Amino acid sequence: NKTMFVFVRKVASVTMYILAGLLIMQHLGIQIGPLIAGLGIAGLAIALGLQETLANLFSALFLVMDKSINIGDWIQLEDGTKAYIEDISWRSVRIRTIGNNTVIVPNAKFVGQKISSYDWPESPFATSIAVGVSYDSNLEKVEEVAIRAAKNVIKQERVRVRENNPIVRFKELADSSINFIIILKVDHVKDEGRVKHALIKEVIKQFRAEGIEIPFPQMVVEMKK
């Protein structure tokens, strides 16, 4: 496990430095026994002043031992930010967003929120776009053309997910249109934007070719005499 390896390597490095320092002090004739005893007493006072730091440290241990989130995984934070995990240290988690921005989140805050993983237990997932058609539309034809458009995109964008059968679900009788969503699977969250971009273009193309109207928001006003 890459995450476990990186974290253990960091902890081992710190431990080795501490042990090396103690050995050097002992070699120089400094009695380390009273020093360690003194550190034990002072450690309690230090721990009280470093509660936040210790909380981050134990949160890091929780992340590493749980194994549900690893370095390199794509996730979505509670605020909707999508990013992949670059590093997990004893103090913070460093993530990089789709917009290539680096965000550093303290471990305790990271663990304390709801996080969606796009790589655990597997990377492929379903995405969708919303569409609206005129009330005059033949809904059977709308469904058929929408599914055809989605299948074209799956082929054009070389989506490799097996059993990727697009689904259309009508959801709402809105003021100006009958609204529905087109659902299909993508290989990975980093492909979602590209696939949705292609799907919107293909839906517009197919609907125009078949004479299916996507109406603008409109309001009918009747004047009474």
PDB file of C-alpha atoms in Angstrom:
ATOM      1  CA  ASN A   1       0.000   0.000   0.000  1.00  0.00           C
ATOM      2  CA  LYS A   2       1.609   3.233  -1.195  1.00  0.00           C
ATOM      3  CA  THR A   3      -0.038   5.398   1.473  1.00  0.00           C
ATOM      4  CA  MET A   4       1.075   3.114   4.301  1.00  0.00           C
ATOM      5  CA  PHE A   5       4.614   2.961   2.886  1.00  0.00           C
ATOM      6  CA  VAL A   6       4.958   6.759   2.591  1.00  0.00           C
ATOM      7  CA  PHE A   7       3.556   7.423   6.057  1.00  0.00           C
ATOM      8  CA  VAL A   8       5.630   4.718   7.768  1.00  0.00           C
ATOM      9  CA  ARG A   9       8.754   6.002   5.995  1.00  0.00           C
ATOM     10  CA  LYS A  10       8.141   9.493   7.393  1.00  0.00           C
ATOM     11  CA  VAL A  11       7.537   8.202  10.925  1.00  0.00           C
ATOM     12  CA  ALA A  12      10.593   5.942  10.702  1.00  0.00           C
ATOM     13  CA  SER A  13      12.757   8.883   9.590  1.00  0.00           C
ATOM     14  CA  VAL A  14      11.716  10.966  12.608  1.00  0.00           C
ATOM     15  CA  THR A  15      12.244   8.011  14.954  1.00  0.00           C
ATOM     16  CA  MET A  16      15.717   7.364  13.550  1.00  0.00           C
ATOM     17  CA  TYR A  17      16.729  10.995  14.084  1.00  0.00           C
ATOM     18  CA  ILE A  18      15.532  10.864  17.693  1.00  0.00           C
ATOM     19  CA  LEU A  19      17.363   7.587  18.388  1.00  0.00           C
ATOM     20  CA  ALA A  20      20.510   8.895  16.716  1.00  0.00           C
ATOM     21  CA  GLY A  21      20.390  12.014  18.875  1.00  0.00           C
ATOM     22  CA  LEU A  22      20.013   9.959  22.045  1.00  0.00           C
ATOM     23  CA  LEU A  23      22.918   7.684  21.064  1.00  0.00           C
ATOM     24  CA  ILE A  24      25.151  10.682  20.340  1.00  0.00           C
ATOM     25  CA  MET A  25      24.297  12.193  23.714  1.00  0.00           C
ATOM     26  CA  GLN A  26      25.063   8.898  25.457  1.00  0.00           C
ATOM     27  CA  HIS A  27      28.364   8.622  23.578  1.00  0.00           C
ATOM     28  CA  LEU A  28      29.285  12.092  24.786  1.00  0.00           C
ATOM     29  CA  GLY A  29      28.697  10.981  28.353  1.00  0.00           C
ATOM     30  CA  ILE A  30      25.393  12.758  28.874  1.00  0.00           C
ATOM     31  CA  GLN A  31      23.082  10.779  31.165  1.00  0.00           C
ATOM     32  CA  ILE A  32      19.925  10.308  29.111  1.00  0.00           C
ATOM     33  CA  GLY A  33      17.971   8.487  31.856  1.00  0.00           C
ATOM     34  CA  PRO A  34      17.144  11.629  33.889  1.00  0.00           C
ATOM     35  CA  LEU A  35      16.544  13.483  30.620  1.00  0.00           C
ATOM     36  CA  ILE A  36      13.969  10.920  29.482  1.00  0.00           C
ATOM     37  CA  ALA A  37      12.294  11.023  32.902  1.00  0.00           C
ATOM     38  CA  GLY A  38      12.162  14.810  32.729  1.00  0.00           C
ATOM     39  CA  LEU A  39      10.723  14.668  29.237  1.00  0.00           C
ATOM     40  CA  GLY A  40       8.015  12.310  30.486  1.00  0.00           C
ATOM     41  CA  ILE A  41       6.909  14.870  33.066  1.00  0.00           C
ATOM     42  CA  ALA A  42       7.153  17.759  30.630  1.00  0.00           C
ATOM     43  CA  GLY A  43       5.430  15.701  27.958  1.00  0.00           C
ATOM     44  CA  LEU A  44       2.087  16.024  29.723  1.00  0.00           C
ATOM     45  CA  ALA A  45       2.284  19.812  29.715  1.00  0.00           C
ATOM     46  CA  ILE A  46       3.441  19.807  26.093  1.00  0.00           C
ATOM     47  CA  ALA A  47       0.604  17.485  25.076  1.00  0.00           C
ATOM     48  CA  LEU A  48      -1.964  19.859  26.569  1.00  0.00           C
ATOM     49  CA  GLY A  49      -0.539  22.681  24.474  1.00  0.00           C
ATOM     50  CA  LEU A  50      -0.405  20.584  21.326  1.00  0.00           C
ATOM     51  CA  GLN A  51      -3.907  19.142  21.344  1.00  0.00           C
ATOM     52  CA  GLU A  52      -4.614  20.249  17.766  1.00  0.00           C
ATOM     53  CA  THR A  53      -1.295  18.853  16.526  1.00  0.00           C
ATOM     54  CA  LEU A  54      -1.901  15.535  18.288  1.00  0.00           C
ATOM     55  CA  ALA A  55      -5.439  15.417  16.874  1.00  0.00           C
ATOM     56  CA  ASN A  56      -3.966  15.782  13.372  1.00  0.00           C
ATOM     57  CA  LEU A  57      -1.401  13.059  14.115  1.00  0.00           C
ATOM     58  CA  PHE A  58      -3.994  10.538  15.308  1.00  0.00           C
ATOM     59  CA  SER A  59      -6.253  11.461  12.389  1.00  0.00           C
ATOM     60  CA  ALA A  60      -3.351  10.640  10.043  1.00  0.00           C
ATOM     61  CA  LEU A  61      -2.948   7.259  11.746  1.00  0.00           C
ATOM     62  CA  PHE A  62      -6.678   6.652  11.293  1.00  0.00           C
ATOM     63  CA  LEU A  63      -6.491   7.483   7.575  1.00  0.00           C
ATOM     64  CA  VAL A  64      -3.520   5.190   7.020  1.00  0.00           C
ATOM     65  CA  MET A  65      -4.908   2.250   8.997  1.00  0.00           C
ATOM     66  CA  ASP A  66      -8.434   2.497   7.555  1.00  0.00           C
ATOM     67  CA  LYS A  67      -7.117   2.120   3.961  1.00  0.00           C
ATOM     68  CA  SER A  68     -10.342   3.419   2.390  1.00  0.00           C
ATOM     69  CA  ILE A  69      -8.535   6.528   1.079  1.00  0.00           C
ATOM     70  CA  ASN A  70      -5.031   6.382  -0.373  1.00  0.00           C
ATOM     71  CA  ILE A  71      -2.497   8.636  -2.053  1.00  0.00           C
ATOM     72  CA  GLY A  72      -3.477   9.052  -5.717  1.00  0.00           C
ATOM     73  CA  ASP A  73      -7.224   8.522  -5.097  1.00  0.00           C
ATOM     74  CA  TRP A  74      -9.800  10.928  -6.511  1.00  0.00           C
ATOM     75  CA  ILE A  75     -12.267  12.229  -3.926  1.00  0.00           C
ATOM     76  CA  GLN A  76     -15.026  14.789  -3.449  1.00  0.00           C
ATOM     77  CA  LEU A  77     -15.047  16.906  -0.290  1.00  0.00           C
ATOM     78  CA  GLU A  78     -18.157  17.911   1.592  1.00  0.00           C
ATOM     79  CA  ASP A  79     -18.208  21.314  -0.150  1.00  0.00           C
ATOM     80  CA  GLY A  80     -18.257  19.626  -3.584  1.00  0.00           C
ATOM     81  CA  THR A  81     -14.551  20.083  -4.408  1.00  0.00           C
ATOM     82  CA  LYS A  82     -13.217  17.265  -6.591  1.00  0.00           C
ATOM     83  CA  ALA A  83      -9.518  16.486  -6.268  1.00  0.00           C
ATOM     84  CA  TYR A  84      -6.933  13.741  -5.952  1.00  0.00           C
ATOM     85  CA  ILE A  85      -4.764  13.095  -2.913  1.00  0.00           C
ATOM     86  CA  GLU A  86      -1.123  14.054  -3.435  1.00  0.00           C
ATOM     87  CA  ASP A  87       0.210  13.346   0.048  1.00  0.00           C
ATOM     88  CA  ILE A  88      -0.800  12.427   3.606  1.00  0.00           C
ATOM     89  CA  SER A  89       1.563  13.738   6.287  1.00  0.00           C
ATOM     90  CA  TRP A  90       1.391  13.701  10.078  1.00  0.00           C
ATOM     91  CA  ARG A  91      -0.237  17.165  10.034  1.00  0.00           C
ATOM     92  CA  SER A  92      -2.275  17.545   6.838  1.00  0.00           C
ATOM     93  CA  VAL A  93      -3.612  16.054   3.628  1.00  0.00           C
ATOM     94  CA  ARG A  94      -2.457  17.756   0.422  1.00  0.00           C
ATOM     95  CA  ILE A  95      -4.907  17.497  -2.457  1.00  0.00           C
ATOM     96  CA  ARG A  96      -4.901  18.864  -6.019  1.00  0.00           C
ATOM     97  CA  THR A  97      -8.174  19.942  -7.606  1.00  0.00           C
ATOM     98  CA  ILE A  98      -9.298  19.397 -11.195  1.00  0.00           C
ATOM     99  CA  GLY A  99      -8.386  23.059 -11.777  1.00  0.00           C
ATOM    100  CA  ASN A 100      -4.787  22.195 -10.750  1.00  0.00           C
ATOM    101  CA  ASN A 101      -4.968  24.095  -7.446  1.00  0.00           C
ATOM    102  CA  THR A 102      -3.264  22.660  -4.365  1.00  0.00           C
ATOM    103  CA  VAL A 103      -5.344  22.603  -1.179  1.00  0.00           C
ATOM    104  CA  ILE A 104      -3.884  21.693   2.231  1.00  0.00           C
ATOM    105  CA  VAL A 105      -6.448  20.342   4.703  1.00  0.00           C
ATOM    106  CA  PRO A 106      -5.579  19.579   8.362  1.00  0.00           C
ATOM    107  CA  ASN A 107      -5.999  15.860   9.058  1.00  0.00           C
ATOM    108  CA  ALA A 108      -8.548  16.354  11.834  1.00  0.00           C
ATOM    109  CA  LYS A 109     -10.742  18.535   9.602  1.00  0.00           C
ATOM    110  CA  PHE A 110     -10.330  16.121   6.672  1.00  0.00           C
ATOM    111  CA  VAL A 111     -11.398  13.094   8.737  1.00  0.00           C
ATOM    112  CA  GLY A 112     -14.284  15.005  10.317  1.00  0.00           C
ATOM    113  CA  GLN A 113     -16.190  15.561   7.053  1.00  0.00           C
ATOM    114  CA  LYS A 114     -18.104  13.397   4.630  1.00  0.00           C
ATOM    115  CA  ILE A 115     -15.848  12.367   1.748  1.00  0.00           C
ATOM    116  CA  SER A 116     -16.881  10.616  -1.455  1.00  0.00           C
ATOM    117  CA  SER A 117     -14.243   8.353  -2.997  1.00  0.00           C
ATOM    118  CA  TYR A 118     -14.153   7.849  -6.762  1.00  0.00           C
ATOM    119  CA  ASP A 119     -11.557   5.064  -6.573  1.00  0.00           C
ATOM    120  CA  TRP A 120     -12.795   2.890  -3.714  1.00  0.00           C
ATOM    121  CA  PRO A 121     -13.943   0.214  -4.149  1.00  0.00           C
ATOM    122  CA  GLU A 122     -13.663   0.872  -7.935  1.00  0.00           C
ATOM    123  CA  SER A 123     -13.097   3.796 -10.298  1.00  0.00           C
ATOM    124  CA  PRO A 124     -15.987   3.614 -12.847  1.00  0.00           C
ATOM    125  CA  PHE A 125     -19.129   5.500 -11.801  1.00  0.00           C
ATOM    126  CA  ALA A 126     -22.366   6.873 -13.248  1.00  0.00           C
ATOM    127  CA  THR A 127     -22.797  10.478 -14.319  1.00  0.00           C
ATOM    128  CA  SER A 128     -25.708  12.334 -15.915  1.00  0.00           C
ATOM    129  CA  ILE A 129     -26.876  15.461 -17.711  1.00  0.00           C
ATOM    130  CA  ALA A 130     -30.279  17.135 -17.442  1.00  0.00           C
ATOM    131  CA  VAL A 131     -32.346  17.898 -20.558  1.00  0.00           C
ATOM    132  CA  GLY A 132     -35.768  19.422 -21.180  1.00  0.00           C
ATOM    133  CA  VAL A 133     -38.085  18.914 -24.191  1.00  0.00           C
ATOM    134  CA  SER A 134     -41.271  20.517 -25.399  1.00  0.00           C
ATOM    135  CA  TYR A 135     -44.673  19.259 -24.183  1.00  0.00           C
ATOM    136  CA  ASP A 136     -45.486  18.525 -27.832  1.00  0.00           C
ATOM    137  CA  SER A 137     -42.677  15.949 -28.045  1.00  0.00           C
ATOM    138  CA  ASN A 138     -43.177  12.227 -28.565  1.00  0.00           C
ATOM    139  CA  LEU A 139     -41.580  10.918 -25.364  1.00  0.00           C
ATOM    140  CA  GLU A 140     -40.917   7.458 -26.792  1.00  0.00           C
ATOM    141  CA  LYS A 141     -38.942   9.038 -29.612  1.00  0.00           C
ATOM    142  CA  VAL A 142     -37.179  11.392 -27.183  1.00  0.00           C
ATOM    143  CA  GLU A 143     -36.027   8.443 -25.096  1.00  0.00           C
ATOM    144  CA  GLU A 144     -34.852   6.520 -28.163  1.00  0.00           C
ATOM    145  CA  VAL A 145     -32.852   9.450 -29.596  1.00  0.00           C
ATOM    146  CA  ALA A 146     -31.320  10.339 -26.214  1.00  0.00           C
ATOM    147  CA  ILE A 147     -30.092   6.783 -25.682  1.00  0.00           C
ATOM    148  CA  ARG A 148     -28.682   6.708 -29.212  1.00  0.00           C
ATOM    149  CA  ALA A 149     -26.803   9.943 -28.563  1.00  0.00           C
ATOM    150  CA  ALA A 150     -25.346   8.518 -25.335  1.00  0.00           C
ATOM    151  CA  LYS A 151     -24.239   5.326 -27.095  1.00  0.00           C
ATOM    152  CA  ASN A 152     -22.534   7.391 -29.801  1.00  0.00           C
ATOM    153  CA  VAL A 153     -20.596   9.298 -27.138  1.00  0.00           C
ATOM    154  CA  ILE A 154     -19.559   6.103 -25.351  1.00  0.00           C
ATOM    155  CA  LYS A 155     -18.112   4.863 -28.638  1.00  0.00           C
ATOM    156  CA  GLN A 156     -16.553   8.178 -29.703  1.00  0.00           C
ATOM    157  CA  GLU A 157     -14.933   8.849 -26.309  1.00  0.00           C
ATOM    158  CA  ARG A 158     -13.795   5.218 -25.974  1.00  0.00           C
ATOM    159  CA  VAL A 159     -15.380   4.640 -22.579  1.00  0.00           C
ATOM    160  CA  ARG A 160     -14.218   1.164 -21.536  1.00  0.00           C
ATOM    161  CA  VAL A 161     -16.725   0.345 -18.773  1.00  0.00           C
ATOM    162  CA  ARG A 162     -18.437  -2.986 -19.415  1.00  0.00           C
ATOM    163  CA  GLU A 163     -22.236  -3.226 -19.539  1.00  0.00           C
ATOM    164  CA  ASN A 164     -22.493   0.518 -20.073  1.00  0.00           C
ATOM    165  CA  ASN A 165     -26.148   0.824 -21.061  1.00  0.00           C
ATOM    166  CA  PRO A 166     -27.378   4.455 -21.005  1.00  0.00           C
ATOM    167  CA  ILE A 167     -30.622   5.158 -19.129  1.00  0.00           C
ATOM    168  CA  VAL A 168     -33.210   7.914 -19.586  1.00  0.00           C
ATOM    169  CA  ARG A 169     -35.404   8.899 -16.649  1.00  0.00           C
ATOM    170  CA  PHE A 170     -38.178  11.500 -16.969  1.00  0.00           C
ATOM    171  CA  LYS A 171     -38.250  13.489 -13.754  1.00  0.00           C
ATOM    172  CA  GLU A 172     -40.389  16.614 -13.873  1.00  0.00           C
ATOM    173  CA  LEU A 173     -43.305  18.346 -15.582  1.00  0.00           C
ATOM    174  CA  ALA A 174     -41.791  21.814 -15.399  1.00  0.00           C
ATOM    175  CA  ASP A 175     -43.274  25.179 -16.413  1.00  0.00           C
ATOM    176  CA  SER A 176     -41.775  25.206 -19.913  1.00  0.00           C
ATOM    177  CA  SER A 177     -40.587  21.646 -20.535  1.00  0.00           C
ATOM    178  CA  ILE A 178     -40.663  17.982 -19.622  1.00  0.00           C
ATOM    179  CA  ASN A 179     -37.357  17.425 -17.860  1.00  0.00           C
ATOM    180  CA  PHE A 180     -35.334  14.229 -17.809  1.00  0.00           C
ATOM    181  CA  ILE A 181     -31.786  13.010 -17.228  1.00  0.00           C
ATOM    182  CA  ILE A 182     -29.480  10.828 -19.318  1.00  0.00           C
ATOM    183  CA  ILE A 183     -27.338   8.497 -17.202  1.00  0.00           C
ATOM    184  CA  LEU A 184     -24.216   6.678 -18.386  1.00  0.00           C
ATOM    185  CA  LYS A 185     -21.024   5.344 -16.859  1.00  0.00           C
ATOM    186  CA  VAL A 186     -17.528   6.802 -17.210  1.00  0.00           C
ATOM    187  CA  ASP A 187     -14.181   5.158 -16.527  1.00  0.00           C
ATOM    188  CA  HIS A 188     -12.955   7.722 -14.019  1.00  0.00           C
ATOM    189  CA  VAL A 189     -13.955  11.060 -12.495  1.00  0.00           C
ATOM    190  CA  LYS A 190     -11.207  12.833 -14.456  1.00  0.00           C
ATOM    191  CA  ASP A 191     -13.043  11.765 -17.671  1.00  0.00           C
ATOM    192  CA  GLU A 192     -16.431  13.070 -16.500  1.00  0.00           C
ATOM    193  CA  GLY A 193     -16.098  16.620 -17.834  1.00  0.00           C
ATOM    194  CA  ARG A 194     -14.919  15.457 -21.259  1.00  0.00           C
ATOM    195  CA  VAL A 195     -17.714  12.867 -21.604  1.00  0.00           C
ATOM    196  CA  LYS A 196     -20.462  15.256 -20.454  1.00  0.00           C
ATOM    197  CA  HIS A 197     -19.141  17.918 -22.856  1.00  0.00           C
ATOM    198  CA  ALA A 198     -19.380  15.455 -25.755  1.00  0.00           C
ATOM    199  CA  LEU A 199     -22.801  14.200 -24.639  1.00  0.00           C
ATOM    200  CA  ILE A 200     -24.353  17.679 -24.565  1.00  0.00           C
ATOM    201  CA  LYS A 201     -23.078  18.381 -28.077  1.00  0.00           C
ATOM    202  CA  GLU A 202     -24.333  15.028 -29.366  1.00  0.00           C
ATOM    203  CA  VAL A 203     -27.789  15.429 -27.774  1.00  0.00           C
ATOM    204  CA  ILE A 204     -28.237  18.850 -29.383  1.00  0.00           C
ATOM    205  CA  LYS A 205     -27.092  17.454 -32.729  1.00  0.00           C
ATOM    206  CA  GLN A 206     -29.406  14.412 -32.617  1.00  0.00           C
ATOM    207  CA  PHE A 207     -32.423  16.344 -31.340  1.00  0.00           C
ATOM    208  CA  ARG A 208     -32.108  18.960 -34.056  1.00  0.00           C
ATOM    209  CA  ALA A 209     -31.777  16.267 -36.704  1.00  0.00           C
ATOM    210  CA  GLU A 210     -34.938  14.567 -35.415  1.00  0.00           C
ATOM    211  CA  GLY A 211     -36.929  17.792 -34.970  1.00  0.00           C
ATOM    212  CA  ILE A 212     -37.146  17.466 -31.176  1.00  0.00           C
ATOM    213  CA  GLU A 213     -37.536  20.882 -29.547  1.00  0.00           C
ATOM    214  CA  ILE A 214     -35.583  21.924 -26.463  1.00  0.00           C
ATOM    215  CA  PRO A 215     -37.686  24.943 -25.394  1.00  0.00           C
ATOM    216  CA  PHE A 216     -36.541  28.216 -23.868  1.00  0.00           C
ATOM    217  CA  PRO A 217     -38.097  29.209 -20.516  1.00  0.00           C
ATOM    218  CA  GLN A 218     -41.357  30.958 -21.335  1.00  0.00           C
ATOM    219  CA  MET A 219     -44.450  32.348 -19.699  1.00  0.00           C
ATOM    220  CA  VAL A 220     -47.957  32.641 -21.156  1.00  0.00           C
ATOM    221  CA  VAL A 221     -49.893  35.735 -20.051  1.00  0.00           C
ATOM    222  CA  GLU A 222     -53.638  36.033 -20.685  1.00  0.00           C
ATOM    223  CA  MET A 223     -55.233  39.486 -20.669  1.00  0.00           C
ATOM    224  CA  LYS A 224     -58.832  39.470 -19.479  1.00  0.00           C
ATOM    225  CA  LYS A 225     -61.177  42.110 -20.853  1.00  0.00           C
TER     226      LYS A 225
END
